[in-house]
Amino acid sequence: MIYLEAKGNDPAYNTALELFAFNELAKKDNVFMLWINQPCIVVGKNQNTREEIDQHYCDENDIKIVRRISGGGAVYHDYNNLNYTIISNEDDEADFNFKSLSQPVIDTLAEMGVKAEFTGRNDLQIGDQKFCGNAQYIKGKRIMHHGCIMFDVDLSVLTKALTVSKDKYESKGKKSVRARVTNIKPHLEDQTLTVKDFMNTLRNFMDKKYHMEEYVLTEEDEKKVLAIKAEKNDSWDWVYGKNPEFTVQRKRKLPTGKVEANINVINNVIENVKFYGDFFGVKDVVELAQKLQGIRYDRKSVEKVINSVNINEYFMGGTNEEAIDVLVD
């Protein structure tokens, strides 16, 4: 297994480095990557950035905004948050597999005397509080699994920078975002440990299990990383996107996650559709939106399109009926 460690804290660079590892290094072997970002918010691929963050607060406090290539929800990072990435080459077409790829974190914490468990769709918890959210990106037989581990994150900043929907935490029986999350550090017996200590412990665990070899970027590698950075998180369009006006807006909370459909209808015909949300899917929802263009905006026509695709490829765990309900009554 290849070990890759980001040497800096620029989130735009580090997400580009991660994608470089997925595209290039994973051709040689599976990859394990560790990285720490400066204060930032990382939004999921399908999310409406403006609705997920408090832009004014982020601007005032120099909190950068970046977008990742995987689905799921927005997360806050600071210097006491550890990010980990596992890139795995599967024998067959890859599928979402959150639980097994989260296991190294659970096992490392167990060795440190902390009991953690995988819960729900993609979370790791200590007791009934979340300390790590995970997301995945799949292309062919290759899967990228990554998570942000809250070691000693400033929760007061997190709750101000993110504008999390109430249904996100009320459905879990909590009255606030802060009540629903926890850091690892308060649960450790040794309170002198730092996030760097935890990073080294997790690295050592993976090294013992997979005999990793650290990879050092070449000059040619560096050029490729910077090209990805320029295309992605240096681009306003990638981070925020051009949001056209829509005549119909529908929101539904499904087992697969929150899904919002903004539908532009002209003369009862769908002109275009934009999907937002914290859902996961193997295929880009832009493909589904394109299939809906030009059809009549009625249930029968929408049903025909939805029934012609494998809806699980766009909305993991969703049913055809749920997808239709997102779009039309």
Short mmCIF file of C-alpha atoms in Angstrom, two decimals, residues 42-49 66-75 277:
data_model
loop_
_atom_site.label_atom_id
_atom_site.label_comp_id
_atom_site.label_asym_id
_atom_site.label_seq_id
_atom_site.Cartn_x
_atom_site.Cartn_y
_atom_site.Cartn_z
CA VAL A 42 -15.62 21.24 2.44
CA VAL A 43 -18.97 20.87 0.70
CA GLY A 44 -20.18 17.71 -1.02
CA LYS A 45 -20.20 17.47 -4.80
CA ASN A 46 -23.99 17.82 -5.10
CA GLN A 47 -24.59 20.56 -2.54
CA ASN A 48 -25.72 24.14 -3.02
CA THR A 49 -22.78 25.90 -1.38
CA VAL A 66 -13.77 24.11 -1.19
CA ARG A 67 -15.77 21.36 -2.87
CA ARG A 68 -14.85 17.68 -2.98
CA ILE A 69 -15.68 15.17 -5.72
CA SER A 70 -17.74 12.88 -3.47
CA GLY A 71 -21.31 13.28 -2.29
CA GLY A 72 -22.51 13.72 1.28
CA GLY A 73 -22.77 16.78 3.48
CA ALA A 74 -20.63 19.81 4.25
CA VAL A 75 -17.99 19.51 6.99
CA GLY A 277 -28.29 17.50 -1.56
#
